[in-house]
mmCIF file of C-alpha atoms in Angstrom:
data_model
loop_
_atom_site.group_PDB
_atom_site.id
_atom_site.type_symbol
_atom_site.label_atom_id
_atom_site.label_comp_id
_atom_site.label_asym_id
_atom_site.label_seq_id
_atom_site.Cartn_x
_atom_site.Cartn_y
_atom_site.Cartn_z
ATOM 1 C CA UNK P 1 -6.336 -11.440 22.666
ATOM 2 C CA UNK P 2 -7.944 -14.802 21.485
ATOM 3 C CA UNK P 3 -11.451 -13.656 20.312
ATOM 4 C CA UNK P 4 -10.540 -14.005 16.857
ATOM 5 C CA UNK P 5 -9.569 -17.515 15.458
ATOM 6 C CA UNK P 6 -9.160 -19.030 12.113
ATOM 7 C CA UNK P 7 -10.111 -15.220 9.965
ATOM 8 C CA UNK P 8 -8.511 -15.283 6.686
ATOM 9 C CA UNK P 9 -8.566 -11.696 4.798
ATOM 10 C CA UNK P 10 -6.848 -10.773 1.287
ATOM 11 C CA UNK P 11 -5.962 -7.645 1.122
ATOM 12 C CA UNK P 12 -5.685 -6.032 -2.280
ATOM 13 C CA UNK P 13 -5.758 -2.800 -4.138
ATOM 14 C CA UNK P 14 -9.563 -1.774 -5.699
ATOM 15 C CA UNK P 15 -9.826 -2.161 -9.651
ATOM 16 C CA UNK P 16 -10.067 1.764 -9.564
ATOM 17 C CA UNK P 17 -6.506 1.874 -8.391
ATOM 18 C CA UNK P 18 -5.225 -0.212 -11.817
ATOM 19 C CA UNK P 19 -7.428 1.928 -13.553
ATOM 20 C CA UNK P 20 -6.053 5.152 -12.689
ATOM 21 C CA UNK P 21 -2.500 3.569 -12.575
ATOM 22 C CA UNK P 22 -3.806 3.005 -16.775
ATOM 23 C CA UNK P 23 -4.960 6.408 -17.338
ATOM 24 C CA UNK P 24 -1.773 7.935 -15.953
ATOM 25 C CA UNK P 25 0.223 6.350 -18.051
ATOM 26 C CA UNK P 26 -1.703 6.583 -21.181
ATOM 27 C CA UNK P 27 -2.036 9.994 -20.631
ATOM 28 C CA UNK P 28 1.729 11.485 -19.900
ATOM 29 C CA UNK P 29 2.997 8.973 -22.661
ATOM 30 C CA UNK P 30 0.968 10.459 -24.802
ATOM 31 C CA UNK P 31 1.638 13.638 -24.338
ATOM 32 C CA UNK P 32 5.022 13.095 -24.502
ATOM 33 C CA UNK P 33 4.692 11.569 -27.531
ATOM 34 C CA UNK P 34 2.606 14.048 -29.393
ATOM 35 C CA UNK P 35 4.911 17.039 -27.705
ATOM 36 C CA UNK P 36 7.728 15.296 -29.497
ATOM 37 C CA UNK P 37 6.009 14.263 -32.769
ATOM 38 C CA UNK P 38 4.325 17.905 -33.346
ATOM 39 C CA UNK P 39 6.965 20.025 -31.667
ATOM 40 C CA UNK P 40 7.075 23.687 -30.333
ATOM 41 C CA UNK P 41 8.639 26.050 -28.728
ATOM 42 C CA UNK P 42 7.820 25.187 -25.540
ATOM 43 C CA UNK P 43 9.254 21.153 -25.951
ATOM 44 C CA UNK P 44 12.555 20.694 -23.876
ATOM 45 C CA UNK P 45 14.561 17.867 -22.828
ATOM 46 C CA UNK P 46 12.838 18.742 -19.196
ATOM 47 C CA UNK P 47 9.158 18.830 -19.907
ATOM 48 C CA UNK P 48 10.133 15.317 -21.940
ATOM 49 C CA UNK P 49 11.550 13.880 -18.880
ATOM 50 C CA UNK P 50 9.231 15.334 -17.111
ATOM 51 C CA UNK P 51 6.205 13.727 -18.931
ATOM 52 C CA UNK P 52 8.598 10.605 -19.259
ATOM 53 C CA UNK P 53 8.753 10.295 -14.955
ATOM 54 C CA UNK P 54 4.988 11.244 -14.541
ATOM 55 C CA UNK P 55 4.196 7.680 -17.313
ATOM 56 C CA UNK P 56 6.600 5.684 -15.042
ATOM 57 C CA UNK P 57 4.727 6.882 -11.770
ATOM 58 C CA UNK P 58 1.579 5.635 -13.247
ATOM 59 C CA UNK P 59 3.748 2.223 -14.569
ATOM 60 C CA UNK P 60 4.542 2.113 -10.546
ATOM 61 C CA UNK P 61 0.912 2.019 -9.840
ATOM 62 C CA UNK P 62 0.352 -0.766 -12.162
ATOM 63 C CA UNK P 63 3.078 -2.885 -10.982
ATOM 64 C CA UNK P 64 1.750 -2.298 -7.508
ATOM 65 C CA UNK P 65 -1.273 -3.185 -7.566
ATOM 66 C CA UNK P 66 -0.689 -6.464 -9.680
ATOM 67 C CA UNK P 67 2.061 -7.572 -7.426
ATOM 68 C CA UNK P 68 0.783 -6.421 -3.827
ATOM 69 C CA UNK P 69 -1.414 -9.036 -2.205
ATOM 70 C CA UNK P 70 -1.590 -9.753 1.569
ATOM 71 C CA UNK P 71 -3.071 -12.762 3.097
ATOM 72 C CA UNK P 72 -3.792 -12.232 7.199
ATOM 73 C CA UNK P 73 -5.009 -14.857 9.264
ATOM 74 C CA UNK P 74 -5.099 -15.169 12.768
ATOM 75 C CA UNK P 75 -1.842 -16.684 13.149
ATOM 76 C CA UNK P 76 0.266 -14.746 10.243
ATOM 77 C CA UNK P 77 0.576 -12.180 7.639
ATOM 78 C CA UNK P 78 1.697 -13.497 4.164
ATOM 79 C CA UNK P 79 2.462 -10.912 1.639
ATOM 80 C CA UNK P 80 3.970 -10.435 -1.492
ATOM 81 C CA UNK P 81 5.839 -7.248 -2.788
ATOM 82 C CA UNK P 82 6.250 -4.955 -5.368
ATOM 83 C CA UNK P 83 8.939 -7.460 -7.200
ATOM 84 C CA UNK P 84 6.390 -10.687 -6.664
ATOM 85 C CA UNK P 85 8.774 -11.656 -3.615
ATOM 86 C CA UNK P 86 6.501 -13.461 -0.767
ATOM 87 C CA UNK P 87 7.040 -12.973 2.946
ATOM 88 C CA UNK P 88 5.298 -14.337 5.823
ATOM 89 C CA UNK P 89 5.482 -13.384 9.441
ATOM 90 C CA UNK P 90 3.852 -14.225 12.818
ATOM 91 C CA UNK P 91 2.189 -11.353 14.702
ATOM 92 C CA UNK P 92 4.628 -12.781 17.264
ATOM 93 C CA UNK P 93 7.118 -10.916 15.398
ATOM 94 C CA UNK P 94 5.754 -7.333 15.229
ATOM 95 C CA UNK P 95 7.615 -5.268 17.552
ATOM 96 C CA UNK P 96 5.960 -2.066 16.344
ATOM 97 C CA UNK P 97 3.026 -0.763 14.437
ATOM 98 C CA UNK P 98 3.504 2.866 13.474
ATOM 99 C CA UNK P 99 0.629 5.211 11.489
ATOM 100 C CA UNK P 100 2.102 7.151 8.531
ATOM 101 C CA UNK P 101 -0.432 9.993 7.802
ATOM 102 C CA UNK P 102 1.391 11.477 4.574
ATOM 103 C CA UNK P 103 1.258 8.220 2.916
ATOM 104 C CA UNK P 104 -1.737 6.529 4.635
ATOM 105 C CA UNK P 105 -0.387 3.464 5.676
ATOM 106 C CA UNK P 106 0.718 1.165 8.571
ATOM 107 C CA UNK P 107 4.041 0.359 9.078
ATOM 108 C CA UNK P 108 4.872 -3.041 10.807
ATOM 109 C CA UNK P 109 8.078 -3.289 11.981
ATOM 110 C CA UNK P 110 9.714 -6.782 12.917
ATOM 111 C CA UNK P 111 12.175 -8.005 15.529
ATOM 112 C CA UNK P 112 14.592 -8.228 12.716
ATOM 113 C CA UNK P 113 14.193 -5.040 10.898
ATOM 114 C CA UNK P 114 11.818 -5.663 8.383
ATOM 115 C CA UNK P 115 9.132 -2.850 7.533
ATOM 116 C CA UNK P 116 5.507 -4.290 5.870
ATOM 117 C CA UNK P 117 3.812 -1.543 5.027
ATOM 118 C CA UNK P 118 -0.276 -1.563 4.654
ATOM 119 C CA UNK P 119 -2.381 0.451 2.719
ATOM 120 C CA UNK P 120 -5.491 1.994 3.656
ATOM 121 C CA UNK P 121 -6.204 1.604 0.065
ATOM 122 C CA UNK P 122 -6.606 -2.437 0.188
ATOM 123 C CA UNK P 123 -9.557 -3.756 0.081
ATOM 124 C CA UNK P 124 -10.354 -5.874 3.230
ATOM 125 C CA UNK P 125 -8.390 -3.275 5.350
ATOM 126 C CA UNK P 126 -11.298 -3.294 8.114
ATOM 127 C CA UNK P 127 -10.921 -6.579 8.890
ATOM 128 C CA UNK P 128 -7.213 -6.169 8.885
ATOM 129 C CA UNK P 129 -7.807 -3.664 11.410
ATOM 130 C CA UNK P 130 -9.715 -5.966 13.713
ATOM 131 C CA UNK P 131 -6.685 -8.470 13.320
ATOM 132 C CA UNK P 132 -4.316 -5.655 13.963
ATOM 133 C CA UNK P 133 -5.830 -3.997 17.412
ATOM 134 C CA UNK P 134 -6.647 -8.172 18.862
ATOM 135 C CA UNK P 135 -2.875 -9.615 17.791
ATOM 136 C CA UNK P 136 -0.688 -7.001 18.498
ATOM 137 C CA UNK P 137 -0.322 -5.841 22.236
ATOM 138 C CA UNK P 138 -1.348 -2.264 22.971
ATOM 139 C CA UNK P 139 1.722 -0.854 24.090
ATOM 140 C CA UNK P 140 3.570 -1.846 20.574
ATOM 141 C CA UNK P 141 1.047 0.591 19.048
ATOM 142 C CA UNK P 142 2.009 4.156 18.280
ATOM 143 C CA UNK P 143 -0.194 6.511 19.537
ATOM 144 C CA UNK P 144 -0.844 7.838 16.178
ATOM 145 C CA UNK P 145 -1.226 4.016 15.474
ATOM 146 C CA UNK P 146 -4.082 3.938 17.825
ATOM 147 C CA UNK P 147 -5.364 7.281 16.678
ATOM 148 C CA UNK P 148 -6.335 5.482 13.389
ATOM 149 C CA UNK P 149 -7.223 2.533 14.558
ATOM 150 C CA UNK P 150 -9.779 4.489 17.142
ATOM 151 C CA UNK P 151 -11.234 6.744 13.773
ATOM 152 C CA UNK P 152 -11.650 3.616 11.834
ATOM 153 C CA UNK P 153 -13.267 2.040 14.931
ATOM 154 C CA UNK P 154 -15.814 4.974 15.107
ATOM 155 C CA UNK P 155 -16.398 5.627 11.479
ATOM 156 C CA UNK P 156 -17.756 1.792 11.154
#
């Protein structure tokens, strides 16, 4: 630890992720709409809910990646969450940092509790990376944790 001093990264989600967040919801609004305007046989209450859920997962998206923004330094992580709420914490307080392959993320976990969780979908999230495997001590690292952080390490 101490190689790294006064790095300042902003993490954020790539203009491609807003876009498809867009498209989503253009798309299954639409075709709810038009399945409801111009109706057949096939139009029930489910494939309208249906439609209805798949527009609000792409409304998720947007709302994501407007409000999701991290800023990591060397001493902290700020960050700011899906309802525009901002948090900071010290890598002092990571207890654990835990790999979730499903969803492709890292999971910090504080003294306290409190889960971060970090897309590999930010931009910035090499440097992040770099941050993560000098600040936090090795044995607070999952070994799935270090699994990634190894493949990232290699594929650079």
């Amino acid at each position: 630890m101490g190689i790294i001093n006064n790095i300042e990264v902003t993490l954020e989600y790539p203009r491609r992720i807003l876009i498809i967040g867009i498209l989503c919801t253009a798309f299954f609004l639409s075709i709810t709409i038009i399945s409801n305007v111009f109706p057949n046989e096939t139009v029930t209450w489910k494939t309208t809910t249906t439609f209805i859920i798949l527009s609000l997962l792409g409304v998720y998206i947007i709302i994501d990646c407007i409000a999701s923004k991290y800023n990591v330094t060397s001493n902290n992580i700020r960050y700011r969450n899906l309802f525009f709420r901002t948090y900071q914490i010290s890598w002092e307080e990571i207890d654990k940092v835990d790999y979730s392959r499903i969803s492709n993320w890292f999971i910090l976990k504080t003294r306290n509790n409190k889960r971060i969780r970090v897309s590999l979908l930010l931009k910035g999230i090499g440097e992040f990376k770099i941050l993560l495997s000098e600040r936090i001590n090795e044995t607070k690292i999952s070994k799935v944790a270090k699994e990634e952080l190894i493949y990232i390490f290699k594929k650079a």
